Amino acid sequence: MTRDGAGDPDHGLELLWRTRDGEPRPGLSVGRIVQAAIKLADAEGLTGLSMRKVADRLGFTTMSLYRHVPGRDQLVDLMVDEVLGEHPDVPSATAHTTPSETTPPHGEALHTDPATSTEPTRTRPTNIGVATAPSDGERAGSAGPMSAPAPIEFDTEPDGWRLRLEDVARQAWRIRRRHPWLAEVRGTRHLPGPNAVAHYDYMLSTLTGTALTPAEVIAAVGLVGRFIDAEALHLLETRHEERRSGVSEEEWWGARDTLYDRLDRYPTISYLGSAGGWDAPEDSFEFGLRRLLDGIEALINERDEMRDETQSCEECGRPLEPTTSGRPRVYCSRACQQRAYRRRKSV
């Protein structure tokens, strides 16, 4: 069986979305295997993760683990979904599964169960997981229908969306600092679990209800998600080099005097250095997140201004098509004009 699950389109899905017992049971369980694997990956990264090492930590044979988890790939998917449940403000998917033996519940799910929903079908999103959004090459619409979620009341306060999106992005960053191995989970074909879907759904809800179109909401959330992942990958690489060499990043660059002696010939670098540009550098995550949100905010404001400038039909309230010349339009159609005339005559 390949990672794509070519022989089984639901490969690993039932395990991710399983219904688990709320009370701990004696002996080996999926929850205990996942927790042990997370601790191992926190210490050694995904490169140090193996079914044998997890079994050794738990005091069981490797073969006993395969009775609960088919393989390492499925274990990684379980680990990702487990740590994404650490968001304190994102409801976890308790409608589908209870938390593992050592993880407290986080609240109710925002989405409905596709197996029991009777709502009309919609288009399926793709690649819901660590990156939290479809890749540029995989657009929603190619995978078929899925059940629509129940209606949600969205935050329509002018700045409400930014505060919520900023908060959930920082929570995602804190999780990736606790579990740097998340950045090692690469590729666009990892099955999402209930916590990953709930996290993605919550991020989408922060911008739904603004002046952005549905496609722009999905694109904006995907942009923020990929930025977080890029910062997490840089953090992972830095920690890996420090662990490998035993030398911190600051110490390594501080010892490169022979390089700095050659930089005087570059005027811009010399100017920024003498001006103190590298003395107190910006926090790359905070700086990047603010600039991303500034761009999204500018687009929302632009959409709001366009909506305010759009004139409406005095009779039915529908938006009027702009005129390039002549008198401005008052009614959207001849029928509305006649109804307004008859109404005035009857007064």
mmCIF file of C-alpha atoms in Angstrom, residues 54-232:
data_model
loop_
_atom_site.group_PDB
_atom_site.id
_atom_site.type_symbol
_atom_site.label_atom_id
_atom_site.label_comp_id
_atom_site.label_asym_id
_atom_site.label_seq_id
_atom_site.Cartn_x
_atom_site.Cartn_y
_atom_site.Cartn_z
ATOM 1 C CA VAL A 54 7.796 3.689 20.258
ATOM 2 C CA ALA A 55 7.326 0.045 21.283
ATOM 3 C CA ASP A 56 10.492 0.178 23.404
ATOM 4 C CA ARG A 57 9.205 3.292 25.205
ATOM 5 C CA LEU A 58 5.957 1.507 26.028
ATOM 6 C CA GLY A 59 7.583 -1.800 26.966
ATOM 7 C CA PHE A 60 5.874 -3.813 24.215
ATOM 8 C CA THR A 61 7.020 -5.637 21.124
ATOM 9 C CA THR A 62 6.951 -3.854 17.778
ATOM 10 C CA MET A 63 4.444 -6.343 16.381
ATOM 11 C CA SER A 64 1.993 -5.525 19.177
ATOM 12 C CA LEU A 65 1.831 -1.914 17.940
ATOM 13 C CA TYR A 66 0.749 -3.040 14.471
ATOM 14 C CA ARG A 67 -2.412 -4.510 15.983
ATOM 15 C CA HIS A 68 -3.502 -0.924 16.769
ATOM 16 C CA VAL A 69 -1.749 1.220 14.120
ATOM 17 C CA PRO A 70 -1.032 -0.154 10.608
ATOM 18 C CA GLY A 71 2.279 1.667 10.162
ATOM 19 C CA ARG A 72 4.452 4.720 10.684
ATOM 20 C CA ASP A 73 2.616 6.890 8.107
ATOM 21 C CA GLN A 74 -0.718 6.380 9.845
ATOM 22 C CA LEU A 75 0.942 7.021 13.203
ATOM 23 C CA VAL A 76 2.254 10.388 11.990
ATOM 24 C CA ASP A 77 -1.251 11.400 10.852
ATOM 25 C CA LEU A 78 -2.583 10.489 14.307
ATOM 26 C CA MET A 79 0.194 12.501 15.990
ATOM 27 C CA VAL A 80 -0.540 15.586 13.878
ATOM 28 C CA ASP A 81 -4.235 15.501 14.718
ATOM 29 C CA GLU A 82 -3.517 14.971 18.407
ATOM 30 C CA VAL A 83 -1.261 18.027 18.770
ATOM 31 C CA LEU A 84 -3.611 20.210 16.707
ATOM 32 C CA GLY A 85 -6.163 19.518 19.452
ATOM 33 C CA GLU A 86 -3.979 21.618 21.787
ATOM 34 C CA HIS A 87 -5.564 24.865 20.530
ATOM 35 C CA PRO A 88 -7.402 26.183 23.619
ATOM 36 C CA ASP A 89 -9.865 28.312 21.631
ATOM 37 C CA VAL A 90 -10.558 25.950 18.720
ATOM 38 C CA PRO A 91 -13.382 23.482 19.409
ATOM 39 C CA SER A 92 -12.208 19.904 18.963
ATOM 40 C CA ALA A 93 -14.279 17.302 17.192
ATOM 41 C CA THR A 94 -16.015 15.740 20.192
ATOM 42 C CA ALA A 95 -19.014 14.981 17.991
ATOM 43 C CA HIS A 96 -16.863 12.358 16.235
ATOM 44 C CA THR A 97 -14.382 11.177 18.821
ATOM 45 C CA THR A 98 -13.484 11.658 22.428
ATOM 46 C CA PRO A 99 -9.986 12.846 23.342
ATOM 47 C CA SER A 100 -7.249 10.365 24.127
ATOM 48 C CA GLU A 101 -6.697 9.064 27.631
ATOM 49 C CA THR A 102 -4.306 11.875 28.595
ATOM 50 C CA THR A 103 -5.871 14.815 26.724
ATOM 51 C CA PRO A 104 -8.715 16.867 28.276
ATOM 52 C CA PRO A 105 -11.700 17.784 26.062
ATOM 53 C CA HIS A 106 -11.677 21.154 24.345
ATOM 54 C CA GLY A 107 -15.348 21.707 23.528
ATOM 55 C CA GLU A 108 -17.875 21.025 20.818
ATOM 56 C CA ALA A 109 -17.148 20.688 17.120
ATOM 57 C CA LEU A 110 -17.991 23.384 14.584
ATOM 58 C CA HIS A 111 -18.742 20.908 11.794
ATOM 59 C CA THR A 112 -21.371 18.241 11.229
ATOM 60 C CA ASP A 113 -20.945 14.523 10.626
ATOM 61 C CA PRO A 114 -20.897 13.824 6.854
ATOM 62 C CA ALA A 115 -22.265 10.337 7.506
ATOM 63 C CA THR A 116 -25.478 11.553 9.118
ATOM 64 C CA SER A 117 -26.047 15.003 7.628
ATOM 65 C CA THR A 118 -29.129 15.454 5.442
ATOM 66 C CA GLU A 119 -28.130 18.900 4.147
ATOM 67 C CA PRO A 120 -27.572 19.505 0.398
ATOM 68 C CA THR A 121 -24.179 18.520 -1.011
ATOM 69 C CA ARG A 122 -21.353 20.993 -1.579
ATOM 70 C CA THR A 123 -17.874 20.940 -3.065
ATOM 71 C CA ARG A 124 -15.112 19.165 -1.131
ATOM 72 C CA PRO A 125 -12.115 21.088 0.159
ATOM 73 C CA THR A 126 -8.738 19.465 -0.417
ATOM 74 C CA ASN A 127 -5.526 19.144 1.576
ATOM 75 C CA ILE A 128 -6.882 20.026 5.011
ATOM 76 C CA GLY A 129 -4.140 19.512 7.510
ATOM 77 C CA VAL A 130 -0.868 21.061 8.582
ATOM 78 C CA ALA A 131 -0.972 23.707 5.849
ATOM 79 C CA THR A 132 -4.649 24.339 6.623
ATOM 80 C CA ALA A 133 -5.584 25.057 2.991
ATOM 81 C CA PRO A 134 -5.621 23.686 -0.568
ATOM 82 C CA SER A 135 -2.381 24.016 -2.530
ATOM 83 C CA ASP A 136 -2.302 26.205 -5.630
ATOM 84 C CA GLY A 137 -2.401 23.143 -7.842
ATOM 85 C CA GLU A 138 -5.325 21.469 -6.084
ATOM 86 C CA ARG A 139 -8.520 23.459 -6.146
ATOM 87 C CA ALA A 140 -11.739 22.542 -4.421
ATOM 88 C CA GLY A 141 -14.271 21.227 -6.885
ATOM 89 C CA SER A 142 -12.390 18.258 -8.308
ATOM 90 C CA ALA A 143 -13.199 15.785 -5.572
ATOM 91 C CA GLY A 144 -16.995 15.621 -5.561
ATOM 92 C CA PRO A 145 -19.719 16.519 -3.051
ATOM 93 C CA MET A 146 -19.660 16.678 0.715
ATOM 94 C CA SER A 147 -22.302 17.440 3.290
ATOM 95 C CA ALA A 148 -22.843 21.098 4.142
ATOM 96 C CA PRO A 149 -22.299 22.232 7.736
ATOM 97 C CA ALA A 150 -24.987 23.680 9.923
ATOM 98 C CA PRO A 151 -25.437 27.486 9.725
ATOM 99 C CA ILE A 152 -23.067 29.514 11.910
ATOM 100 C CA GLU A 153 -23.373 33.094 13.143
ATOM 101 C CA PHE A 154 -20.169 34.847 12.111
ATOM 102 C CA ASP A 155 -18.449 37.775 13.788
ATOM 103 C CA THR A 156 -19.334 40.895 11.796
ATOM 104 C CA GLU A 157 -17.551 43.445 14.015
ATOM 105 C CA PRO A 158 -15.180 45.601 11.906
ATOM 106 C CA ASP A 159 -12.013 44.364 13.658
ATOM 107 C CA GLY A 160 -13.369 41.104 15.054
ATOM 108 C CA TRP A 161 -11.999 38.972 12.240
ATOM 109 C CA ARG A 162 -8.436 40.266 12.704
ATOM 110 C CA LEU A 163 -8.317 39.676 16.437
ATOM 111 C CA ARG A 164 -9.591 36.109 16.030
ATOM 112 C CA LEU A 165 -7.336 35.219 13.090
ATOM 113 C CA GLU A 166 -4.307 36.775 14.777
ATOM 114 C CA ASP A 167 -5.022 34.831 17.954
ATOM 115 C CA VAL A 168 -5.457 31.457 16.254
ATOM 116 C CA ALA A 169 -2.293 32.045 14.180
ATOM 117 C CA ARG A 170 -0.287 32.696 17.339
ATOM 118 C CA GLN A 171 -1.748 29.575 18.931
ATOM 119 C CA ALA A 172 -0.667 27.568 15.877
ATOM 120 C CA TRP A 173 2.821 29.047 16.179
ATOM 121 C CA ARG A 174 3.037 28.100 19.871
ATOM 122 C CA ILE A 175 2.069 24.512 19.019
ATOM 123 C CA ARG A 176 4.778 24.353 16.357
ATOM 124 C CA ARG A 177 7.351 25.665 18.823
ATOM 125 C CA ARG A 178 6.355 22.904 21.253
ATOM 126 C CA HIS A 179 6.370 20.289 18.489
ATOM 127 C CA PRO A 180 8.908 21.386 15.821
ATOM 128 C CA TRP A 181 8.574 18.024 14.051
ATOM 129 C CA LEU A 182 5.241 19.246 12.640
ATOM 130 C CA ALA A 183 7.284 21.109 10.019
ATOM 131 C CA GLU A 184 8.741 17.776 8.884
ATOM 132 C CA VAL A 185 5.300 16.541 7.842
ATOM 133 C CA ARG A 186 5.575 17.540 4.203
ATOM 134 C CA GLY A 187 3.371 16.991 1.168
ATOM 135 C CA THR A 188 -0.256 17.695 0.293
ATOM 136 C CA ARG A 189 -1.763 14.225 0.779
ATOM 137 C CA HIS A 190 -1.952 13.681 4.506
ATOM 138 C CA LEU A 191 -5.405 12.675 5.694
ATOM 139 C CA PRO A 192 -6.902 15.231 8.119
ATOM 140 C CA GLY A 193 -8.396 14.124 11.404
ATOM 141 C CA PRO A 194 -11.242 15.779 13.317
ATOM 142 C CA ASN A 195 -9.001 18.245 15.154
ATOM 143 C CA ALA A 196 -7.303 19.329 11.917
ATOM 144 C CA VAL A 197 -10.679 19.893 10.253
ATOM 145 C CA ALA A 198 -12.031 21.777 13.284
ATOM 146 C CA HIS A 199 -8.916 23.992 13.276
ATOM 147 C CA TYR A 200 -9.273 24.708 9.545
ATOM 148 C CA ASP A 201 -13.002 25.376 9.954
ATOM 149 C CA TYR A 202 -12.319 27.834 12.778
ATOM 150 C CA MET A 203 -9.725 29.724 10.734
ATOM 151 C CA LEU A 204 -12.174 29.997 7.828
ATOM 152 C CA SER A 205 -14.861 31.285 10.190
ATOM 153 C CA THR A 206 -12.668 34.241 11.218
ATOM 154 C CA LEU A 207 -12.970 35.756 7.723
ATOM 155 C CA THR A 208 -16.381 34.445 6.694
ATOM 156 C CA GLY A 209 -18.893 37.265 7.030
ATOM 157 C CA THR A 210 -16.399 39.940 5.935
ATOM 158 C CA ALA A 211 -16.485 41.629 2.518
ATOM 159 C CA LEU A 212 -14.229 38.912 1.059
ATOM 160 C CA THR A 213 -15.661 36.451 -1.430
ATOM 161 C CA PRO A 214 -15.743 32.763 -0.396
ATOM 162 C CA ALA A 215 -12.764 32.024 -2.672
ATOM 163 C CA GLU A 216 -10.821 34.925 -1.140
ATOM 164 C CA VAL A 217 -11.575 33.657 2.393
ATOM 165 C CA ILE A 218 -10.097 30.258 1.506
ATOM 166 C CA ALA A 219 -7.081 31.848 -0.225
ATOM 167 C CA ALA A 220 -6.369 34.201 2.697
ATOM 168 C CA VAL A 221 -6.519 31.395 5.265
ATOM 169 C CA GLY A 222 -4.268 29.268 3.068
ATOM 170 C CA LEU A 223 -1.763 32.120 2.842
ATOM 171 C CA VAL A 224 -1.643 32.530 6.621
ATOM 172 C CA GLY A 225 -1.326 28.766 7.111
ATOM 173 C CA ARG A 226 1.575 28.469 4.670
ATOM 174 C CA PHE A 227 3.340 31.399 6.350
ATOM 175 C CA ILE A 228 3.097 29.651 9.726
ATOM 176 C CA ASP A 229 4.452 26.436 8.217
ATOM 177 C CA ALA A 230 7.353 28.297 6.562
ATOM 178 C CA GLU A 231 8.340 29.907 9.875
ATOM 179 C CA ALA A 232 8.057 26.528 11.597
#
